[in-house]
């Protein structure tokens, strides 16, 4: 399972060109592969490949990859050259607590499925080319502490959902195309949109 998925990710994102690919595709147990941690049962718990020259799309191999990463808590792929949209198969990452896709070349809408990942605490998708509106389903991310969506092309109204996000202590919606005359720059301002 896990070894096959990681192998898919490697081939799909030009692993041969990565800055660091230590132990990848080797016979060593996957917990020793660069950027990978596993839990006691050997399930992949985090993938951290920030600033590592990944390219290609996040649809590593249609839907099957994410399905076997149900124990994944952290997916950190910041500062790479990933393109295309965020796949709906992200819904399989049911344990995910941190998603960091900042500083890539992602485009398209934020899929509704992402707002079903109710364990998310940290959501970083700033500095991409994401478009469309921000779904009111954002309110389902009740454990969210940190959210950065700045420097995209998101538009429409910012959903009035701050009251549902009681743990939130950082937001950044800046440098988008939202309708608000003043885009909230603090959690307090986000909350006050509702009054």
mmCIF file with all atom_site columns, C-alpha atoms in Angstrom:
data_model
loop_
_atom_site.group_PDB
_atom_site.id
_atom_site.type_symbol
_atom_site.label_atom_id
_atom_site.label_alt_id
_atom_site.label_comp_id
_atom_site.label_asym_id
_atom_site.label_entity_id
_atom_site.label_seq_id
_atom_site.pdbx_PDB_ins_code
_atom_site.Cartn_x
_atom_site.Cartn_y
_atom_site.Cartn_z
_atom_site.occupancy
_atom_site.B_iso_or_equiv
_atom_site.pdbx_formal_charge
_atom_site.auth_seq_id
_atom_site.auth_comp_id
_atom_site.auth_asym_id
_atom_site.auth_atom_id
_atom_site.pdbx_PDB_model_num
ATOM 1   C CA . UNK A 1 1   ? 0.000   0.000  0.000   1.00 0.00 ? 1   UNK A CA 1
ATOM 2   C CA . UNK A 1 2   ? 2.051   2.947  1.312   1.00 0.00 ? 2   UNK A CA 1
ATOM 3   C CA . UNK A 1 3   ? 5.207   2.123  -0.644  1.00 0.00 ? 3   UNK A CA 1
ATOM 4   C CA . UNK A 1 4   ? 3.215   2.005  -3.915  1.00 0.00 ? 4   UNK A CA 1
ATOM 5   C CA . UNK A 1 5   ? 1.547   5.334  -3.223  1.00 0.00 ? 5   UNK A CA 1
ATOM 6   C CA . UNK A 1 6   ? 4.800   7.080  -2.392  1.00 0.00 ? 6   UNK A CA 1
ATOM 7   C CA . UNK A 1 7   ? 6.306   5.569  -5.541  1.00 0.00 ? 7   UNK A CA 1
ATOM 8   C CA . UNK A 1 8   ? 3.368   7.013  -7.534  1.00 0.00 ? 8   UNK A CA 1
ATOM 9   C CA . UNK A 1 9   ? 3.979   10.431 -5.987  1.00 0.00 ? 9   UNK A CA 1
ATOM 10  C CA . UNK A 1 10  ? 7.683   10.209 -6.846  1.00 0.00 ? 10  UNK A CA 1
ATOM 11  C CA . UNK A 1 11  ? 7.132   9.387  -10.519 1.00 0.00 ? 11  UNK A CA 1
ATOM 12  C CA . UNK A 1 12  ? 4.218   11.784 -10.864 1.00 0.00 ? 12  UNK A CA 1
ATOM 13  C CA . UNK A 1 13  ? 6.156   14.814 -9.565  1.00 0.00 ? 13  UNK A CA 1
ATOM 14  C CA . UNK A 1 14  ? 9.482   14.167 -11.366 1.00 0.00 ? 14  UNK A CA 1
ATOM 15  C CA . UNK A 1 15  ? 11.207  12.572 -8.385  1.00 0.00 ? 15  UNK A CA 1
ATOM 16  C CA . UNK A 1 16  ? 14.378  12.168 -10.417 1.00 0.00 ? 16  UNK A CA 1
ATOM 17  C CA . UNK A 1 17  ? 14.682  15.997 -10.374 1.00 0.00 ? 17  UNK A CA 1
ATOM 18  C CA . UNK A 1 18  ? 13.913  16.533 -6.670  1.00 0.00 ? 18  UNK A CA 1
ATOM 19  C CA . UNK A 1 19  ? 16.463  18.458 -4.631  1.00 0.00 ? 19  UNK A CA 1
ATOM 20  C CA . UNK A 1 20  ? 16.467  15.716 -1.983  1.00 0.00 ? 20  UNK A CA 1
ATOM 21  C CA . UNK A 1 21  ? 15.286  12.175 -2.684  1.00 0.00 ? 21  UNK A CA 1
ATOM 22  C CA . UNK A 1 22  ? 17.287  10.361 0.004   1.00 0.00 ? 22  UNK A CA 1
ATOM 23  C CA . UNK A 1 23  ? 16.213  6.705  0.279   1.00 0.00 ? 23  UNK A CA 1
ATOM 24  C CA . UNK A 1 24  ? 13.220  7.159  -2.042  1.00 0.00 ? 24  UNK A CA 1
ATOM 25  C CA . UNK A 1 25  ? 12.415  3.980  -4.007  1.00 0.00 ? 25  UNK A CA 1
ATOM 26  C CA . UNK A 1 26  ? 15.027  2.122  -1.957  1.00 0.00 ? 26  UNK A CA 1
ATOM 27  C CA . UNK A 1 27  ? 14.419  -1.127 -0.097  1.00 0.00 ? 27  UNK A CA 1
ATOM 28  C CA . UNK A 1 28  ? 14.681  0.789  3.176   1.00 0.00 ? 28  UNK A CA 1
ATOM 29  C CA . UNK A 1 29  ? 11.492  1.071  5.192   1.00 0.00 ? 29  UNK A CA 1
ATOM 30  C CA . UNK A 1 30  ? 9.495   4.102  4.116   1.00 0.00 ? 30  UNK A CA 1
ATOM 31  C CA . UNK A 1 31  ? 9.898   5.824  7.484   1.00 0.00 ? 31  UNK A CA 1
ATOM 32  C CA . UNK A 1 32  ? 13.525  6.356  6.429   1.00 0.00 ? 32  UNK A CA 1
ATOM 33  C CA . UNK A 1 33  ? 12.609  8.004  3.114   1.00 0.00 ? 33  UNK A CA 1
ATOM 34  C CA . UNK A 1 34  ? 13.306  11.744 3.045   1.00 0.00 ? 34  UNK A CA 1
ATOM 35  C CA . UNK A 1 35  ? 10.325  13.790 4.271   1.00 0.00 ? 35  UNK A CA 1
ATOM 36  C CA . UNK A 1 36  ? 8.235   10.801 5.393   1.00 0.00 ? 36  UNK A CA 1
ATOM 37  C CA . UNK A 1 37  ? 7.179   9.865  8.905   1.00 0.00 ? 37  UNK A CA 1
ATOM 38  C CA . UNK A 1 38  ? 5.106   6.809  9.737   1.00 0.00 ? 38  UNK A CA 1
ATOM 39  C CA . UNK A 1 39  ? 3.061   5.795  12.770  1.00 0.00 ? 39  UNK A CA 1
ATOM 40  C CA . UNK A 1 40  ? 3.665   2.686  14.830  1.00 0.00 ? 40  UNK A CA 1
ATOM 41  C CA . UNK A 1 41  ? 1.588   0.623  12.416  1.00 0.00 ? 41  UNK A CA 1
ATOM 42  C CA . UNK A 1 42  ? 3.676   1.782  9.447   1.00 0.00 ? 42  UNK A CA 1
ATOM 43  C CA . UNK A 1 43  ? 0.998   4.093  8.002   1.00 0.00 ? 43  UNK A CA 1
ATOM 44  C CA . UNK A 1 44  ? 2.273   7.324  6.475   1.00 0.00 ? 44  UNK A CA 1
ATOM 45  C CA . UNK A 1 45  ? 1.648   10.103 9.001   1.00 0.00 ? 45  UNK A CA 1
ATOM 46  C CA . UNK A 1 46  ? 3.357   13.039 7.330   1.00 0.00 ? 46  UNK A CA 1
ATOM 47  C CA . UNK A 1 47  ? 4.742   13.974 3.931   1.00 0.00 ? 47  UNK A CA 1
ATOM 48  C CA . UNK A 1 48  ? 6.996   17.045 4.055   1.00 0.00 ? 48  UNK A CA 1
ATOM 49  C CA . UNK A 1 49  ? 8.580   17.902 0.721   1.00 0.00 ? 49  UNK A CA 1
ATOM 50  C CA . UNK A 1 50  ? 8.716   21.699 0.922   1.00 0.00 ? 50  UNK A CA 1
ATOM 51  C CA . UNK A 1 51  ? 10.997  23.494 -1.545  1.00 0.00 ? 51  UNK A CA 1
ATOM 52  C CA . UNK A 1 52  ? 12.034  20.222 -3.164  1.00 0.00 ? 52  UNK A CA 1
ATOM 53  C CA . UNK A 1 53  ? 11.472  20.872 -6.904  1.00 0.00 ? 53  UNK A CA 1
ATOM 54  C CA . UNK A 1 54  ? 8.290   18.818 -7.304  1.00 0.00 ? 54  UNK A CA 1
ATOM 55  C CA . UNK A 1 55  ? 6.283   19.467 -10.455 1.00 0.00 ? 55  UNK A CA 1
ATOM 56  C CA . UNK A 1 56  ? 3.213   17.938 -12.087 1.00 0.00 ? 56  UNK A CA 1
ATOM 57  C CA . UNK A 1 57  ? -0.261  17.829 -10.537 1.00 0.00 ? 57  UNK A CA 1
ATOM 58  C CA . UNK A 1 58  ? -1.652  16.749 -7.174  1.00 0.00 ? 58  UNK A CA 1
ATOM 59  C CA . UNK A 1 59  ? -3.721  14.039 -8.836  1.00 0.00 ? 59  UNK A CA 1
ATOM 60  C CA . UNK A 1 60  ? -0.831  11.679 -8.222  1.00 0.00 ? 60  UNK A CA 1
ATOM 61  C CA . UNK A 1 61  ? -2.624  8.701  -9.653  1.00 0.00 ? 61  UNK A CA 1
ATOM 62  C CA . UNK A 1 62  ? -6.327  9.093  -10.059 1.00 0.00 ? 62  UNK A CA 1
ATOM 63  C CA . UNK A 1 63  ? -7.911  8.981  -6.608  1.00 0.00 ? 63  UNK A CA 1
ATOM 64  C CA . UNK A 1 64  ? -6.202  5.786  -5.557  1.00 0.00 ? 64  UNK A CA 1
ATOM 65  C CA . UNK A 1 65  ? -3.222  7.479  -3.903  1.00 0.00 ? 65  UNK A CA 1
ATOM 66  C CA . UNK A 1 66  ? -5.122  9.528  -1.395  1.00 0.00 ? 66  UNK A CA 1
ATOM 67  C CA . UNK A 1 67  ? -7.421  6.637  -0.543  1.00 0.00 ? 67  UNK A CA 1
ATOM 68  C CA . UNK A 1 68  ? -4.520  4.768  1.081   1.00 0.00 ? 68  UNK A CA 1
ATOM 69  C CA . UNK A 1 69  ? -3.321  7.777  3.040   1.00 0.00 ? 69  UNK A CA 1
ATOM 70  C CA . UNK A 1 70  ? -6.195  7.763  5.544   1.00 0.00 ? 70  UNK A CA 1
ATOM 71  C CA . UNK A 1 71  ? -3.729  8.087  8.461   1.00 0.00 ? 71  UNK A CA 1
ATOM 72  C CA . UNK A 1 72  ? -1.959  11.116 6.954   1.00 0.00 ? 72  UNK A CA 1
ATOM 73  C CA . UNK A 1 73  ? -1.930  14.068 9.367   1.00 0.00 ? 73  UNK A CA 1
ATOM 74  C CA . UNK A 1 74  ? 0.390   16.469 7.544   1.00 0.00 ? 74  UNK A CA 1
ATOM 75  C CA . UNK A 1 75  ? 0.797   17.118 3.839   1.00 0.00 ? 75  UNK A CA 1
ATOM 76  C CA . UNK A 1 76  ? 3.386   19.834 3.286   1.00 0.00 ? 76  UNK A CA 1
ATOM 77  C CA . UNK A 1 77  ? 4.314   20.569 -0.319  1.00 0.00 ? 77  UNK A CA 1
ATOM 78  C CA . UNK A 1 78  ? 5.076   24.294 -0.081  1.00 0.00 ? 78  UNK A CA 1
ATOM 79  C CA . UNK A 1 79  ? 7.324   26.129 -2.568  1.00 0.00 ? 79  UNK A CA 1
ATOM 80  C CA . UNK A 1 80  ? 7.286   23.683 -5.449  1.00 0.00 ? 80  UNK A CA 1
ATOM 81  C CA . UNK A 1 81  ? 5.978   23.896 -9.028  1.00 0.00 ? 81  UNK A CA 1
ATOM 82  C CA . UNK A 1 82  ? 2.764   21.905 -8.665  1.00 0.00 ? 82  UNK A CA 1
ATOM 83  C CA . UNK A 1 83  ? 0.127   22.781 -11.263 1.00 0.00 ? 83  UNK A CA 1
ATOM 84  C CA . UNK A 1 84  ? -3.519  21.990 -11.950 1.00 0.00 ? 84  UNK A CA 1
ATOM 85  C CA . UNK A 1 85  ? -6.359  21.931 -9.474  1.00 0.00 ? 85  UNK A CA 1
ATOM 86  C CA . UNK A 1 86  ? -6.761  20.407 -6.019  1.00 0.00 ? 86  UNK A CA 1
ATOM 87  C CA . UNK A 1 87  ? -8.329  16.984 -6.698  1.00 0.00 ? 87  UNK A CA 1
ATOM 88  C CA . UNK A 1 88  ? -11.684 16.027 -5.160  1.00 0.00 ? 88  UNK A CA 1
ATOM 89  C CA . UNK A 1 89  ? -9.980  12.811 -4.000  1.00 0.00 ? 89  UNK A CA 1
ATOM 90  C CA . UNK A 1 90  ? -8.446  14.943 -1.228  1.00 0.00 ? 90  UNK A CA 1
ATOM 91  C CA . UNK A 1 91  ? -11.610 13.895 0.641   1.00 0.00 ? 91  UNK A CA 1
ATOM 92  C CA . UNK A 1 92  ? -9.869  10.588 1.462   1.00 0.00 ? 92  UNK A CA 1
ATOM 93  C CA . UNK A 1 93  ? -7.362  12.342 3.728   1.00 0.00 ? 93  UNK A CA 1
ATOM 94  C CA . UNK A 1 94  ? -9.760  12.063 6.655   1.00 0.00 ? 94  UNK A CA 1
ATOM 95  C CA . UNK A 1 95  ? -7.078  12.422 9.376   1.00 0.00 ? 95  UNK A CA 1
ATOM 96  C CA . UNK A 1 96  ? -5.440  15.497 7.848   1.00 0.00 ? 96  UNK A CA 1
ATOM 97  C CA . UNK A 1 97  ? -4.578  18.253 10.352  1.00 0.00 ? 97  UNK A CA 1
ATOM 98  C CA . UNK A 1 98  ? -2.209  20.346 8.260   1.00 0.00 ? 98  UNK A CA 1
ATOM 99  C CA . UNK A 1 99  ? -2.402  21.069 4.537   1.00 0.00 ? 99  UNK A CA 1
ATOM 100 C CA . UNK A 1 100 ? 0.327   23.319 3.179   1.00 0.00 ? 100 UNK A CA 1
ATOM 101 C CA . UNK A 1 101 ? 0.240   23.934 -0.574  1.00 0.00 ? 101 UNK A CA 1
ATOM 102 C CA . UNK A 1 102 ? 1.540   27.534 -0.440  1.00 0.00 ? 102 UNK A CA 1
ATOM 103 C CA . UNK A 1 103 ? 3.753   28.978 -3.168  1.00 0.00 ? 103 UNK A CA 1
ATOM 104 C CA . UNK A 1 104 ? 2.874   26.614 -5.992  1.00 0.00 ? 104 UNK A CA 1
ATOM 105 C CA . UNK A 1 105 ? 1.152   27.143 -9.363  1.00 0.00 ? 105 UNK A CA 1
ATOM 106 C CA . UNK A 1 106 ? -2.205  25.607 -8.459  1.00 0.00 ? 106 UNK A CA 1
ATOM 107 C CA . UNK A 1 107 ? -5.335  26.822 -10.229 1.00 0.00 ? 107 UNK A CA 1
ATOM 108 C CA . UNK A 1 108 ? -9.066  26.122 -10.352 1.00 0.00 ? 108 UNK A CA 1
ATOM 109 C CA . UNK A 1 109 ? -11.615 26.170 -7.553  1.00 0.00 ? 109 UNK A CA 1
ATOM 110 C CA . UNK A 1 110 ? -11.090 24.949 -4.007  1.00 0.00 ? 110 UNK A CA 1
ATOM 111 C CA . UNK A 1 111 ? -13.105 21.709 -4.115  1.00 0.00 ? 111 UNK A CA 1
ATOM 112 C CA . UNK A 1 112 ? -16.075 21.340 -1.791  1.00 0.00 ? 112 UNK A CA 1
ATOM 113 C CA . UNK A 1 113 ? -14.529 18.054 -0.602  1.00 0.00 ? 113 UNK A CA 1
ATOM 114 C CA . UNK A 1 114 ? -11.725 19.920 1.136   1.00 0.00 ? 114 UNK A CA 1
ATOM 115 C CA . UNK A 1 115 ? -14.279 21.357 3.581   1.00 0.00 ? 115 UNK A CA 1
ATOM 116 C CA . UNK A 1 116 ? -15.143 17.813 4.673   1.00 0.00 ? 116 UNK A CA 1
ATOM 117 C CA . UNK A 1 117 ? -11.678 17.424 6.262   1.00 0.00 ? 117 UNK A CA 1
ATOM 118 C CA . UNK A 1 118 ? -12.967 18.354 9.692   1.00 0.00 ? 118 UNK A CA 1
ATOM 119 C CA . UNK A 1 119 ? -9.687  17.607 11.519  1.00 0.00 ? 119 UNK A CA 1
ATOM 120 C CA . UNK A 1 120 ? -7.861  20.391 9.673   1.00 0.00 ? 120 UNK A CA 1
ATOM 121 C CA . UNK A 1 121 ? -6.116  22.836 11.995  1.00 0.00 ? 121 UNK A CA 1
ATOM 122 C CA . UNK A 1 122 ? -3.722  24.496 9.544   1.00 0.00 ? 122 UNK A CA 1
ATOM 123 C CA . UNK A 1 123 ? -4.703  25.408 5.985   1.00 0.00 ? 123 UNK A CA 1
ATOM 124 C CA . UNK A 1 124 ? -2.086  27.197 3.881   1.00 0.00 ? 124 UNK A CA 1
ATOM 125 C CA . UNK A 1 125 ? -2.863  27.702 0.199   1.00 0.00 ? 125 UNK A CA 1
ATOM 126 C CA . UNK A 1 126 ? -1.516  31.227 -0.303  1.00 0.00 ? 126 UNK A CA 1
ATOM 127 C CA . UNK A 1 127 ? 0.462   32.319 -3.371  1.00 0.00 ? 127 UNK A CA 1
ATOM 128 C CA . UNK A 1 128 ? -1.220  30.164 -5.988  1.00 0.00 ? 128 UNK A CA 1
ATOM 129 C CA . UNK A 1 129 ? -3.717  30.899 -8.780  1.00 0.00 ? 129 UNK A CA 1
ATOM 130 C CA . UNK A 1 130 ? -6.846  29.513 -7.105  1.00 0.00 ? 130 UNK A CA 1
ATOM 131 C CA . UNK A 1 131 ? -10.087 30.908 -8.535  1.00 0.00 ? 131 UNK A CA 1
ATOM 132 C CA . UNK A 1 132 ? -13.822 30.879 -7.862  1.00 0.00 ? 132 UNK A CA 1
ATOM 133 C CA . UNK A 1 133 ? -15.638 31.607 -4.633  1.00 0.00 ? 133 UNK A CA 1
ATOM 134 C CA . UNK A 1 134 ? -14.923 30.434 -1.109  1.00 0.00 ? 134 UNK A CA 1
ATOM 135 C CA . UNK A 1 135 ? -17.615 27.951 -0.098  1.00 0.00 ? 135 UNK A CA 1
ATOM 136 C CA . UNK A 1 136 ? -19.782 28.580 2.995   1.00 0.00 ? 136 UNK A CA 1
ATOM 137 C CA . UNK A 1 137 ? -18.888 24.953 3.840   1.00 0.00 ? 137 UNK A CA 1
ATOM 138 C CA . UNK A 1 138 ? -15.744 26.514 5.289   1.00 0.00 ? 138 UNK A CA 1
ATOM 139 C CA . UNK A 1 139 ? -17.839 26.523 8.481   1.00 0.00 ? 139 UNK A CA 1
ATOM 140 C CA . UNK A 1 140 ? -17.313 22.733 8.758   1.00 0.00 ? 140 UNK A CA 1
ATOM 141 C CA . UNK A 1 141 ? -13.614 23.198 9.545   1.00 0.00 ? 141 UNK A CA 1
ATOM 142 C CA . UNK A 1 142 ? -14.412 23.691 13.206  1.00 0.00 ? 142 UNK A CA 1
ATOM 143 C CA . UNK A 1 143 ? -10.880 22.859 14.396  1.00 0.00 ? 143 UNK A CA 1
ATOM 144 C CA . UNK A 1 144 ? -9.192  25.400 12.134  1.00 0.00 ? 144 UNK A CA 1
ATOM 145 C CA . UNK A 1 145 ? -6.573  27.502 13.926  1.00 0.00 ? 145 UNK A CA 1
ATOM 146 C CA . UNK A 1 146 ? -4.635  28.997 11.008  1.00 0.00 ? 146 UNK A CA 1
ATOM 147 C CA . UNK A 1 147 ? -5.826  29.809 7.492   1.00 0.00 ? 147 UNK A CA 1
ATOM 148 C CA . UNK A 1 148 ? -3.866  31.615 4.793   1.00 0.00 ? 148 UNK A CA 1
ATOM 149 C CA . UNK A 1 149 ? -5.477  32.057 1.364   1.00 0.00 ? 149 UNK A CA 1
ATOM 150 C CA . UNK A 1 150 ? -3.749  35.302 0.333   1.00 0.00 ? 150 UNK A CA 1
ATOM 151 C CA . UNK A 1 151 ? -2.396  36.011 -3.145  1.00 0.00 ? 151 UNK A CA 1
ATOM 152 C CA . UNK A 1 152 ? -4.822  33.959 -5.219  1.00 0.00 ? 152 UNK A CA 1
ATOM 153 C CA . UNK A 1 153 ? -7.694  34.970 -7.529  1.00 0.00 ? 153 UNK A CA 1
ATOM 154 C CA . UNK A 1 154 ? -10.586 34.085 -5.218  1.00 0.00 ? 154 UNK A CA 1
ATOM 155 C CA . UNK A 1 155 ? -13.704 36.184 -5.736  1.00 0.00 ? 155 UNK A CA 1
ATOM 156 C CA . UNK A 1 156 ? -17.249 36.774 -4.534  1.00 0.00 ? 156 UNK A CA 1
ATOM 157 C CA . UNK A 1 157 ? -18.262 37.238 -0.937  1.00 0.00 ? 157 UNK A CA 1
ATOM 158 C CA . UNK A 1 158 ? -16.218 35.994 1.995   1.00 0.00 ? 158 UNK A CA 1
ATOM 159 C CA . UNK A 1 159 ? -18.575 33.553 3.742   1.00 0.00 ? 159 UNK A CA 1
ATOM 160 C CA . UNK A 1 160 ? -19.965 34.733 7.095   1.00 0.00 ? 160 UNK A CA 1
ATOM 161 C CA . UNK A 1 161 ? -18.831 31.673 9.021   1.00 0.00 ? 161 UNK A CA 1
ATOM 162 C CA . UNK A 1 162 ? -16.439 33.024 11.655  1.00 0.00 ? 162 UNK A CA 1
ATOM 163 C CA . UNK A 1 163 ? -18.801 32.127 14.520  1.00 0.00 ? 163 UNK A CA 1
ATOM 164 C CA . UNK A 1 164 ? -18.371 28.431 13.656  1.00 0.00 ? 164 UNK A CA 1
ATOM 165 C CA . UNK A 1 165 ? -14.573 28.645 13.663  1.00 0.00 ? 165 UNK A CA 1
ATOM 166 C CA . UNK A 1 166 ? -14.060 29.132 17.369  1.00 0.00 ? 166 UNK A CA 1
ATOM 167 C CA . UNK A 1 167 ? -10.388 28.014 17.447  1.00 0.00 ? 167 UNK A CA 1
ATOM 168 C CA . UNK A 1 168 ? -9.265  30.352 14.662  1.00 0.00 ? 168 UNK A CA 1
ATOM 169 C CA . UNK A 1 169 ? -6.412  32.682 15.594  1.00 0.00 ? 169 UNK A CA 1
ATOM 170 C CA . UNK A 1 170 ? -4.934  33.652 12.212  1.00 0.00 ? 170 UNK A CA 1
ATOM 171 C CA . UNK A 1 171 ? -6.484  34.436 8.837   1.00 0.00 ? 171 UNK A CA 1
ATOM 172 C CA . UNK A 1 172 ? -5.199  36.032 5.672   1.00 0.00 ? 172 UNK A CA 1
ATOM 173 C CA . UNK A 1 173 ? -7.559  36.673 2.731   1.00 0.00 ? 173 UNK A CA 1
ATOM 174 C CA . UNK A 1 174 ? -5.453  39.501 1.238   1.00 0.00 ? 174 UNK A CA 1
ATOM 175 C CA . UNK A 1 175 ? -4.535  40.064 -2.409  1.00 0.00 ? 175 UNK A CA 1
ATOM 176 C CA . UNK A 1 176 ? -7.545  38.271 -3.926  1.00 0.00 ? 176 UNK A CA 1
ATOM 177 C CA . UNK A 1 177 ? -10.562 39.533 -5.888  1.00 0.00 ? 177 UNK A CA 1
ATOM 178 C CA . UNK A 1 178 ? -13.173 39.364 -3.118  1.00 0.00 ? 178 UNK A CA 1
ATOM 179 C CA . UNK A 1 179 ? -16.198 41.682 -3.260  1.00 0.00 ? 179 UNK A CA 1
ATOM 180 C CA . UNK A 1 180 ? -15.735 43.114 0.247   1.00 0.00 ? 180 UNK A CA 1
ATOM 181 C CA . UNK A 1 181 ? -14.880 46.787 0.340   1.00 0.00 ? 181 UNK A CA 1
ATOM 182 C CA . UNK A 1 182 ? -12.520 45.979 3.195   1.00 0.00 ? 182 UNK A CA 1
ATOM 183 C CA . UNK A 1 183 ? -11.217 42.452 3.289   1.00 0.00 ? 183 UNK A CA 1
ATOM 184 C CA . UNK A 1 184 ? -10.816 41.355 6.922   1.00 0.00 ? 184 UNK A CA 1
ATOM 185 C CA . UNK A 1 185 ? -7.168  41.172 7.910   1.00 0.00 ? 185 UNK A CA 1
ATOM 186 C CA . UNK A 1 186 ? -7.651  39.867 11.462  1.00 0.00 ? 186 UNK A CA 1
ATOM 187 C CA . UNK A 1 187 ? -9.836  37.218 13.042  1.00 0.00 ? 187 UNK A CA 1
ATOM 188 C CA . UNK A 1 188 ? -11.747 40.020 14.833  1.00 0.00 ? 188 UNK A CA 1
ATOM 189 C CA . UNK A 1 189 ? -12.524 41.726 11.516  1.00 0.00 ? 189 UNK A CA 1
ATOM 190 C CA . UNK A 1 190 ? -13.575 38.357 10.055  1.00 0.00 ? 190 UNK A CA 1
ATOM 191 C CA . UNK A 1 191 ? -15.965 37.894 12.976  1.00 0.00 ? 191 UNK A CA 1
ATOM 192 C CA . UNK A 1 192 ? -17.335 41.422 12.598  1.00 0.00 ? 192 UNK A CA 1
ATOM 193 C CA . UNK A 1 193 ? -18.411 40.724 8.985   1.00 0.00 ? 193 UNK A CA 1
ATOM 194 C CA . UNK A 1 194 ? -21.402 39.011 10.541  1.00 0.00 ? 194 UNK A CA 1
ATOM 195 C CA . UNK A 1 195 ? -22.760 42.110 12.276  1.00 0.00 ? 195 UNK A CA 1
#
